[in-house]
Structure formats: structure tokens, C-alpha cells
mmCIF file with all atom_site columns, C-alpha atoms in Angstrom:
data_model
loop_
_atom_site.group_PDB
_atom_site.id
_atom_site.type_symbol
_atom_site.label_atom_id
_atom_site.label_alt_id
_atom_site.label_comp_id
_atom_site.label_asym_id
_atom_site.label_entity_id
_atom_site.label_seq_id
_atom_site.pdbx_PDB_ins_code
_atom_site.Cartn_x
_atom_site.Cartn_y
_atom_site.Cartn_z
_atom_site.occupancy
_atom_site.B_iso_or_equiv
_atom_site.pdbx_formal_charge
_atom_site.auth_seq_id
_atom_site.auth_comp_id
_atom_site.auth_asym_id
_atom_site.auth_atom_id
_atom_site.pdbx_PDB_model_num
ATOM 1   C CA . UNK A 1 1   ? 27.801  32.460  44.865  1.00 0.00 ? 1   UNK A CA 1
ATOM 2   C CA . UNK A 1 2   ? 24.176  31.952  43.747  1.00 0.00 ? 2   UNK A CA 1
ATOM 3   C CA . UNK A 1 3   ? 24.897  33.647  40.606  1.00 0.00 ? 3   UNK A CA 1
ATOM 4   C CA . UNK A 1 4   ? 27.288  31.400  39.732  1.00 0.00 ? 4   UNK A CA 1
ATOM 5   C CA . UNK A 1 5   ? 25.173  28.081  40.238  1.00 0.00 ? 5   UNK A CA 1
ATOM 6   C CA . UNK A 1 6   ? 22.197  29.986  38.289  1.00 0.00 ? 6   UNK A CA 1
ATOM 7   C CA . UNK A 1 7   ? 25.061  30.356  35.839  1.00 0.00 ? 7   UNK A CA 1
ATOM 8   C CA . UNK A 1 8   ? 26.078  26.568  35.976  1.00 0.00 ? 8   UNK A CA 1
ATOM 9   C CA . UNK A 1 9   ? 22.508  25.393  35.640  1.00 0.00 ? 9   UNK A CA 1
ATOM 10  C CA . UNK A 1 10  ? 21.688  27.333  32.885  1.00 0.00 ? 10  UNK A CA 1
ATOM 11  C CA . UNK A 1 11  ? 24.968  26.031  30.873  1.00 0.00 ? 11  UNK A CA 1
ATOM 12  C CA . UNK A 1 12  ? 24.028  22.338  31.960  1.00 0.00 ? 12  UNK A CA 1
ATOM 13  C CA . UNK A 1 13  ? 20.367  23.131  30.605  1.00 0.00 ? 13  UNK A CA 1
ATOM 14  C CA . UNK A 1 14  ? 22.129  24.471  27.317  1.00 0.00 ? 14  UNK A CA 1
ATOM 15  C CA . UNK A 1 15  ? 24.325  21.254  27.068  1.00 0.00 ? 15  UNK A CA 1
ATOM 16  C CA . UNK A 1 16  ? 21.362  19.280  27.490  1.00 0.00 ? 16  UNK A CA 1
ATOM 17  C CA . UNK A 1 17  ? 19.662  21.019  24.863  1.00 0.00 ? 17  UNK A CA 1
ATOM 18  C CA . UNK A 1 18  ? 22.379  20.864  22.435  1.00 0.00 ? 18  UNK A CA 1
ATOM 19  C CA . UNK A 1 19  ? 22.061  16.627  22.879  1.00 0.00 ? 19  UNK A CA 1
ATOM 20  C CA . UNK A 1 20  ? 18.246  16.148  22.192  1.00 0.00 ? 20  UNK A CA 1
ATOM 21  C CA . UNK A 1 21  ? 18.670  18.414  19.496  1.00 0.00 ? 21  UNK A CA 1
ATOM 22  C CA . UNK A 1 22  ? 21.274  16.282  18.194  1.00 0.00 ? 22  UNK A CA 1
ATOM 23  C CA . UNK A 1 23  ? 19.486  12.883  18.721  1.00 0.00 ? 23  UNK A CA 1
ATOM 24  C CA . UNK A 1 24  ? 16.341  14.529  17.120  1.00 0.00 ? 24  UNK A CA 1
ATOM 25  C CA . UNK A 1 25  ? 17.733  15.407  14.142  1.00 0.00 ? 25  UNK A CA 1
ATOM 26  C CA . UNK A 1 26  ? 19.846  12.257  13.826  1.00 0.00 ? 26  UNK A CA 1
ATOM 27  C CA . UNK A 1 27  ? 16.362  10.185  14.436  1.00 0.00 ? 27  UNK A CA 1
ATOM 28  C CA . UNK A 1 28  ? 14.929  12.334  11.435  1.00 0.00 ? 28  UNK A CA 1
ATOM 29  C CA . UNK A 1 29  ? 17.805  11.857  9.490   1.00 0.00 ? 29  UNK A CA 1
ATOM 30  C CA . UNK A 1 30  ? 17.735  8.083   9.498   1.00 0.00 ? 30  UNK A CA 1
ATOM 31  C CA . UNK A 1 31  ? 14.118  7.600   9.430   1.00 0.00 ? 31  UNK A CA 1
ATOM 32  C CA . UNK A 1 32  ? 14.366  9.549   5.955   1.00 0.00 ? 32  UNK A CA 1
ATOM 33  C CA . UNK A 1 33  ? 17.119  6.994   4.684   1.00 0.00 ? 33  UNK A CA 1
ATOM 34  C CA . UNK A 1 34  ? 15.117  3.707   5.410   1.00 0.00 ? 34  UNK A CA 1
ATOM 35  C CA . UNK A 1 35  ? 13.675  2.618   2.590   1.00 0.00 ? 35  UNK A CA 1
ATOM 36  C CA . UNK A 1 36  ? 10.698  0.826   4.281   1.00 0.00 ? 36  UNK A CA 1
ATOM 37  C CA . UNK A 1 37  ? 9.106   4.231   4.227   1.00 0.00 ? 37  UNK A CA 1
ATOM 38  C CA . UNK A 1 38  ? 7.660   3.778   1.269   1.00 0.00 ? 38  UNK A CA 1
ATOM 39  C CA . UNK A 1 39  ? 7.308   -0.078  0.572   1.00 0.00 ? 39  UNK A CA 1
ATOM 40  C CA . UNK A 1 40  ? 3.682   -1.067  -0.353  1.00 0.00 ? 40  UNK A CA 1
ATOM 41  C CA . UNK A 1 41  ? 3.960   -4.286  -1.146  1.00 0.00 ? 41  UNK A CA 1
ATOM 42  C CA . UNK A 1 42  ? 7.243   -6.861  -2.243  1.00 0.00 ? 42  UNK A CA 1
ATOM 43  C CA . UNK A 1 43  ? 7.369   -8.333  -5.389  1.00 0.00 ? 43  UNK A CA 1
ATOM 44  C CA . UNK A 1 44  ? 6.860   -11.819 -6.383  1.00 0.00 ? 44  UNK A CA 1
ATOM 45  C CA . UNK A 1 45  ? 4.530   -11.789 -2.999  1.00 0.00 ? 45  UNK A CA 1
ATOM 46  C CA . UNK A 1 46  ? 0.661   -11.121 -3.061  1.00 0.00 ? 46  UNK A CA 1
ATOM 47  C CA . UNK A 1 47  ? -0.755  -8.495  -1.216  1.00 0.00 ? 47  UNK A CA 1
ATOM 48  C CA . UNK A 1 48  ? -4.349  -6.827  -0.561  1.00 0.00 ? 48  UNK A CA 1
ATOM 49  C CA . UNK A 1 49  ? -5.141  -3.342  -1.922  1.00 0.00 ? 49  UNK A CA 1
ATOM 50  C CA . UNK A 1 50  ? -8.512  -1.336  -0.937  1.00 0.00 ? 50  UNK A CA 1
ATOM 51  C CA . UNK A 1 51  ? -10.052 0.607   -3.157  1.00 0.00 ? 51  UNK A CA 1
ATOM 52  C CA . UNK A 1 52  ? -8.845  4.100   -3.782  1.00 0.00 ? 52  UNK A CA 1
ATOM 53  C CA . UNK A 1 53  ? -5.304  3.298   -2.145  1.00 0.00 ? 53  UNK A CA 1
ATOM 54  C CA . UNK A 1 54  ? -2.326  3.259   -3.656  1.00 0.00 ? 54  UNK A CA 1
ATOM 55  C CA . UNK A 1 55  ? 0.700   0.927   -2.979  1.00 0.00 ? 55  UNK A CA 1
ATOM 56  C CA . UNK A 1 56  ? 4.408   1.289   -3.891  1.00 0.00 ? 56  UNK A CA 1
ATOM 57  C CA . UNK A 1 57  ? 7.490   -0.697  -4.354  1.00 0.00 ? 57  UNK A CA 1
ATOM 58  C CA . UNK A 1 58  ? 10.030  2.409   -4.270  1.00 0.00 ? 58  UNK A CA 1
ATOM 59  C CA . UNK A 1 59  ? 13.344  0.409   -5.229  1.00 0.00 ? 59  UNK A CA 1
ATOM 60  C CA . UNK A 1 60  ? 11.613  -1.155  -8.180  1.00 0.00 ? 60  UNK A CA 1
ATOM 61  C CA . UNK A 1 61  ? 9.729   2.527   -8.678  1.00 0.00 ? 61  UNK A CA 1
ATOM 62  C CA . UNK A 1 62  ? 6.349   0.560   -9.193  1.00 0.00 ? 62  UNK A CA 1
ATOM 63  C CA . UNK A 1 63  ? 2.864   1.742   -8.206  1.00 0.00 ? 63  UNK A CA 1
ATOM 64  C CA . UNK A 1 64  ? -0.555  -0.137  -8.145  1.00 0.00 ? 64  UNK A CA 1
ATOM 65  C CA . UNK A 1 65  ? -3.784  1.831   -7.640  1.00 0.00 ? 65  UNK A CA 1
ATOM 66  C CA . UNK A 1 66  ? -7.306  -0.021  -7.220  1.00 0.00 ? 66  UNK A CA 1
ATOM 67  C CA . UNK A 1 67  ? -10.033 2.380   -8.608  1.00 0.00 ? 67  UNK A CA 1
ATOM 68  C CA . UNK A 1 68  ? -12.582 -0.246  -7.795  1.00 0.00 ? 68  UNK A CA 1
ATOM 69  C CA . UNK A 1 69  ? -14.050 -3.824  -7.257  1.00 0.00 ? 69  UNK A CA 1
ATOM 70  C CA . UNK A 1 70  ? -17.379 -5.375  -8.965  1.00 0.00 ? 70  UNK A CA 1
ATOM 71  C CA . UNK A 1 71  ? -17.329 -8.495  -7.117  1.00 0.00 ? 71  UNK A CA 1
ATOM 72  C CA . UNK A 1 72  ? -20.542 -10.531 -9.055  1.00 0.00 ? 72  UNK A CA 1
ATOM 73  C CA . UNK A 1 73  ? -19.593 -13.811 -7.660  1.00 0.00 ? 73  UNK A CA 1
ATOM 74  C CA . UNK A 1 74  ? -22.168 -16.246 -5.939  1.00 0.00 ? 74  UNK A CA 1
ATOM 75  C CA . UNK A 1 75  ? -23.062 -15.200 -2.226  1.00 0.00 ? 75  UNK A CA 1
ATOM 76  C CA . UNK A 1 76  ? -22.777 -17.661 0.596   1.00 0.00 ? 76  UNK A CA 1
ATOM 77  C CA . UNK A 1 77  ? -26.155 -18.279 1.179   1.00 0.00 ? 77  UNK A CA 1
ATOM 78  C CA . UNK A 1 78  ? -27.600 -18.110 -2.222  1.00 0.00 ? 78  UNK A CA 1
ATOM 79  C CA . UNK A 1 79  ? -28.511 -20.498 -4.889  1.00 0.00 ? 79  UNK A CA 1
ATOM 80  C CA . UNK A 1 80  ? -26.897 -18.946 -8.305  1.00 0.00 ? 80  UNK A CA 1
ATOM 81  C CA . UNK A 1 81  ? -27.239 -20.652 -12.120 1.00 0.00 ? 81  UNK A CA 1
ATOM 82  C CA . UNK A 1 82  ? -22.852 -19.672 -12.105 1.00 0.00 ? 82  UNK A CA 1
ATOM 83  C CA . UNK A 1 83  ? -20.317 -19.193 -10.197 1.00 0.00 ? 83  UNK A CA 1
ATOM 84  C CA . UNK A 1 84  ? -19.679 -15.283 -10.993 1.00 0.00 ? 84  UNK A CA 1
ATOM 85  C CA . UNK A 1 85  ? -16.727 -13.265 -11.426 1.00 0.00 ? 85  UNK A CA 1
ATOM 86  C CA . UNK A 1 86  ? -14.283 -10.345 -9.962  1.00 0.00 ? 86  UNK A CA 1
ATOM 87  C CA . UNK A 1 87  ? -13.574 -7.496  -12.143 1.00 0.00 ? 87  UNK A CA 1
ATOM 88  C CA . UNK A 1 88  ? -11.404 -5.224  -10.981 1.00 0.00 ? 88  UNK A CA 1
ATOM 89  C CA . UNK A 1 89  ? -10.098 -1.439  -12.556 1.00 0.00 ? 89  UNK A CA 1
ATOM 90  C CA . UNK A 1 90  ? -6.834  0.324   -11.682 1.00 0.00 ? 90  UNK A CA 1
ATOM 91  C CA . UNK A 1 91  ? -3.455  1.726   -12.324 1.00 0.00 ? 91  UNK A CA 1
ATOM 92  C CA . UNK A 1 92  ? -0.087  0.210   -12.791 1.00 0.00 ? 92  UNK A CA 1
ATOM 93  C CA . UNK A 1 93  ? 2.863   2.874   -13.069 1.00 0.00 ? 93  UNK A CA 1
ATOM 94  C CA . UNK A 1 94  ? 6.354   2.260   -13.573 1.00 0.00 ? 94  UNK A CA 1
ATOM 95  C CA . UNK A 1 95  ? 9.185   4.351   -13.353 1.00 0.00 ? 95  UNK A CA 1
ATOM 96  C CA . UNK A 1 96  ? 6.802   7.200   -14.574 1.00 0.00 ? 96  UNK A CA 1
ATOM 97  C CA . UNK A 1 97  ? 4.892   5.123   -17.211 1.00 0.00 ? 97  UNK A CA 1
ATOM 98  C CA . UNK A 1 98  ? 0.961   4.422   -16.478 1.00 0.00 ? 98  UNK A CA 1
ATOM 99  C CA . UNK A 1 99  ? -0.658  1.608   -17.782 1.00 0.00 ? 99  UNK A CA 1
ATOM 100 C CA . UNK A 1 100 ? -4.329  1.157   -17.203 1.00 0.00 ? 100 UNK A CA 1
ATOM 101 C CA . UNK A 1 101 ? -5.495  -2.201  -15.303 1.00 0.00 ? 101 UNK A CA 1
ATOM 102 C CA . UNK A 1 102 ? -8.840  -4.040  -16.331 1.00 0.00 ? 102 UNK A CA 1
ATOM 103 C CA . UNK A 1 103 ? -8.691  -7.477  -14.921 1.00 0.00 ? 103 UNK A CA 1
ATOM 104 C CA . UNK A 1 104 ? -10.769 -10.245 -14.584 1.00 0.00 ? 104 UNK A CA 1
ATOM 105 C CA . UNK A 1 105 ? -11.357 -13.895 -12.661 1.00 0.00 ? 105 UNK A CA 1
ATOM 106 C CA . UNK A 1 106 ? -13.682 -14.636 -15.962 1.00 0.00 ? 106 UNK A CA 1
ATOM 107 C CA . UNK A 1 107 ? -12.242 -13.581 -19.024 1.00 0.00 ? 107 UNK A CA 1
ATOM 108 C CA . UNK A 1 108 ? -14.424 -15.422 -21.566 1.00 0.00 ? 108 UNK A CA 1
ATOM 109 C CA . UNK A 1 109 ? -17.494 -13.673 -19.689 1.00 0.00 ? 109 UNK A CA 1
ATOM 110 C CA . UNK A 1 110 ? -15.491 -9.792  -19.319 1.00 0.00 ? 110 UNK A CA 1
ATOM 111 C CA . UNK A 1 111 ? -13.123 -9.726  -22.283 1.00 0.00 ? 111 UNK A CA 1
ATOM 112 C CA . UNK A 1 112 ? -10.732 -8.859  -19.598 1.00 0.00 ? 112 UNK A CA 1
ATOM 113 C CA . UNK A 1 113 ? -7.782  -11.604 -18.909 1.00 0.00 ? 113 UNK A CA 1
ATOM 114 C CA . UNK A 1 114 ? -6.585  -12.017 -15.178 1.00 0.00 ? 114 UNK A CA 1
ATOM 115 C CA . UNK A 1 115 ? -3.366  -10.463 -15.397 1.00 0.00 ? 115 UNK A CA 1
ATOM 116 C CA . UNK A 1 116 ? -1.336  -8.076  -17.502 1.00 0.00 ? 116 UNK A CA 1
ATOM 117 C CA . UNK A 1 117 ? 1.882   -7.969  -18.485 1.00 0.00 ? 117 UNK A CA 1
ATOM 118 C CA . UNK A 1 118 ? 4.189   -4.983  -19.451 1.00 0.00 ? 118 UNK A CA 1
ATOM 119 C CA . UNK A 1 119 ? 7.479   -6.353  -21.079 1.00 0.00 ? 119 UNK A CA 1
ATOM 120 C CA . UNK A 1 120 ? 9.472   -6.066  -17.174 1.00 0.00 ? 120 UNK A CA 1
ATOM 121 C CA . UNK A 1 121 ? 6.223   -6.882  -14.735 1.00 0.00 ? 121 UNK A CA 1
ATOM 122 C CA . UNK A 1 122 ? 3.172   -8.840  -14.673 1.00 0.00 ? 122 UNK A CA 1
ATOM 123 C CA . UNK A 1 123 ? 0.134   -7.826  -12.507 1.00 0.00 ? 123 UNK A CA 1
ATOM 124 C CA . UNK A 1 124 ? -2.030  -10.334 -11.440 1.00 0.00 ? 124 UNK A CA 1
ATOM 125 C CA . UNK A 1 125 ? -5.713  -10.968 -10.335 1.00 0.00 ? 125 UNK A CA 1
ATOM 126 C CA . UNK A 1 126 ? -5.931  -13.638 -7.539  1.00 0.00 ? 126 UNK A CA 1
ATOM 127 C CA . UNK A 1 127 ? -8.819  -13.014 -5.298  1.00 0.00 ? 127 UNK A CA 1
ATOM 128 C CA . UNK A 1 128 ? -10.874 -10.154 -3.543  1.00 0.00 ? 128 UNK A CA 1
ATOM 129 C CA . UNK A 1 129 ? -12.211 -10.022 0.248   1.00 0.00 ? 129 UNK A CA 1
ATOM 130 C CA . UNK A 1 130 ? -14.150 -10.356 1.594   1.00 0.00 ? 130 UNK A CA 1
ATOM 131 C CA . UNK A 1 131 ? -15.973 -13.168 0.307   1.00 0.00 ? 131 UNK A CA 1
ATOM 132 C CA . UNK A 1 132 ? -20.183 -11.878 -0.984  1.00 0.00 ? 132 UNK A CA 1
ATOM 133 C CA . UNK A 1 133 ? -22.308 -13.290 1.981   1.00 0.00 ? 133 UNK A CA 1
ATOM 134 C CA . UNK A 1 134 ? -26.097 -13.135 1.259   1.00 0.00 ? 134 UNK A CA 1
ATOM 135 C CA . UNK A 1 135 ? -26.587 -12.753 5.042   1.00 0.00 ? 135 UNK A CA 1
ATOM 136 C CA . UNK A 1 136 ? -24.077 -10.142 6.157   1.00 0.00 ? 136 UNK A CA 1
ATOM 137 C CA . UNK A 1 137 ? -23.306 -7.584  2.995   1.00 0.00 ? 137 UNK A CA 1
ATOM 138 C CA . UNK A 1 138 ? -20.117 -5.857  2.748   1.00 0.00 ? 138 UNK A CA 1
ATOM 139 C CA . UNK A 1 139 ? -19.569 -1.940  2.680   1.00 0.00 ? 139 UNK A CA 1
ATOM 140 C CA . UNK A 1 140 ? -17.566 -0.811  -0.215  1.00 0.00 ? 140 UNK A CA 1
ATOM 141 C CA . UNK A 1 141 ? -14.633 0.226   1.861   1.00 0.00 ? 141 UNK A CA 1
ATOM 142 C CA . UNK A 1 142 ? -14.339 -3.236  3.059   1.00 0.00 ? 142 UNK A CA 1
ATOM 143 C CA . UNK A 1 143 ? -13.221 -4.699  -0.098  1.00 0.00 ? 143 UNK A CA 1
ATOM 144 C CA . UNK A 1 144 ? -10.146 -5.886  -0.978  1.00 0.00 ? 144 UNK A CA 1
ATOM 145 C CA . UNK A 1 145 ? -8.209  -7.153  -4.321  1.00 0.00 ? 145 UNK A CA 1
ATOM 146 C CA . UNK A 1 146 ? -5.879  -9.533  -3.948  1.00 0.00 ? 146 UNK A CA 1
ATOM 147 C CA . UNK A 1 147 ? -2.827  -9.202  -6.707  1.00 0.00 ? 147 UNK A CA 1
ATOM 148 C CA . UNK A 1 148 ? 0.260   -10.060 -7.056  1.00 0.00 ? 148 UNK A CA 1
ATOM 149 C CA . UNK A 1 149 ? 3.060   -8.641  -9.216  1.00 0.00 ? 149 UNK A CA 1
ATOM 150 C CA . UNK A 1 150 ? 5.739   -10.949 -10.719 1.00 0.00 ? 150 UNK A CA 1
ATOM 151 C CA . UNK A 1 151 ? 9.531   -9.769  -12.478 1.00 0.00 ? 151 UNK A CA 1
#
């Protein structure tokens, strides 16, 4: 008689088995099918990029890298002789297709306008963060561009 409820455990331990391993693999199986997985940012909507990252848009097969920030606008705190500028450097790829980014808040000062286009999408330059405070300087892995990219 024991055998047989060692015997009826073990097949109700096996059934159990049998179900996580089904809910585990249907749990992996959708989480590879949402396509939030790999959403950076939305387009038409600005959104902040660090230096060194790299943000997608997988249905519109878009990527936006930020190589880096020179942020020479006027600290809080200090007395300049004009207002400054952003200048930012990265890397705009679509659908396989890399187009280098050089953009400015000053273009008559940099040679480099605030946004570029490509003949589908047009990155552009609105702000970076945080804002240069005399009093309380920011690391470099603090900074932020703000862009936006526009259909």
C-alpha cells in the first residue's frame, strides 16, 4: 500500500512539473513577441539619451546613439559675455543605414544646424540636462541630450 501512494505522489509531482514547465515556456514565449522589448523611444515624442547609450524604435528599425555632450552654455551662478551653446555628436541608423549626427543649439557659432534630416526622419536638438551650475558641477555620466525625432 505505501508503494502505491509513493507511486501516486511521484506522478502528481510529475504532473506538476509538466504545468510550470508549460507556463514557463509560454511566459518566455510571449515576452519574446512583445514588441516593447526593444522600444527606446516613440517617434514624434522627445526623449533623453545619456551618453554612450543607445536607443531604438524597432517597428520603425531606427537607432540613435549619443557619443557625447559639450555643454558650453552659461552656468547658474556665473556672469558670462553669451549665452553659450550645446553641441552634441552621435549616430542615427536606419534600417541598416548610419548617418553621422553633429548638432548644435548655435549654429552660426558651430557650423552645425540643430537638427538633421534624412529624406524619411528628422533628428532634432532640443535641450541637454542637467542644466551647468557654477556651484554644484555635473559628472559626465549625468548628462543628458534631449532630441526628438519627427516622420
Amino acid at each position: 500500500m505505501r508503494i502505491n501512494y509513493t507511486f501516486e505522489l511521484t506522478r502528481k509531482q510529475t504532473a506538476m512539473r509538466k504545468v510550470l514547465i508549460l507556463l514557463f515556456s509560454l511566459s518566455i514565449l510571449f515576452s519574446c513577441n512583445d514588441s516593447n522589448d526593444c522600444e527606446g523611444f516613440d517617434v514624434g515624442k522627445e526623449f533623453e539619451i545619456a551618453i554612450n547609450e543607445t536607443l531604438q524604435n524597432c517597428p520603425k528599425n531606427i537607432s540613435v546613439t549619443l557619443l557625447d555632450i559639450q555643454d558650453s552654455r552659461c552656468p547658474a551662478g556665473g556672469v558670462c559675455i553669451w549665452q553659450g551653446m550645446i553641441l552634441i555628436e552621435g549616430r542615427l541608423s536606419i534600417e541598416g543605414k548610419d548617418y553621422e549626427l553633429k548638432l548644435s543649439t548655435e549654429e552660426s557659432f558651430s557650423g552645425f544646424p540643430a537638427e538633421f534630416s534624412t529624406s524619411e526622419f528628422t533628428v532634432k536638438l532640443i535641450d541637454a540636462i542637467p542644466y551647468p551650475d557654477i556651484n554644484n558641477p555635473s559628472k559626465p555620466e549625468d548628462k543628458r541630450a534631449i532630441l526628438i525625432v519627427t516622420k
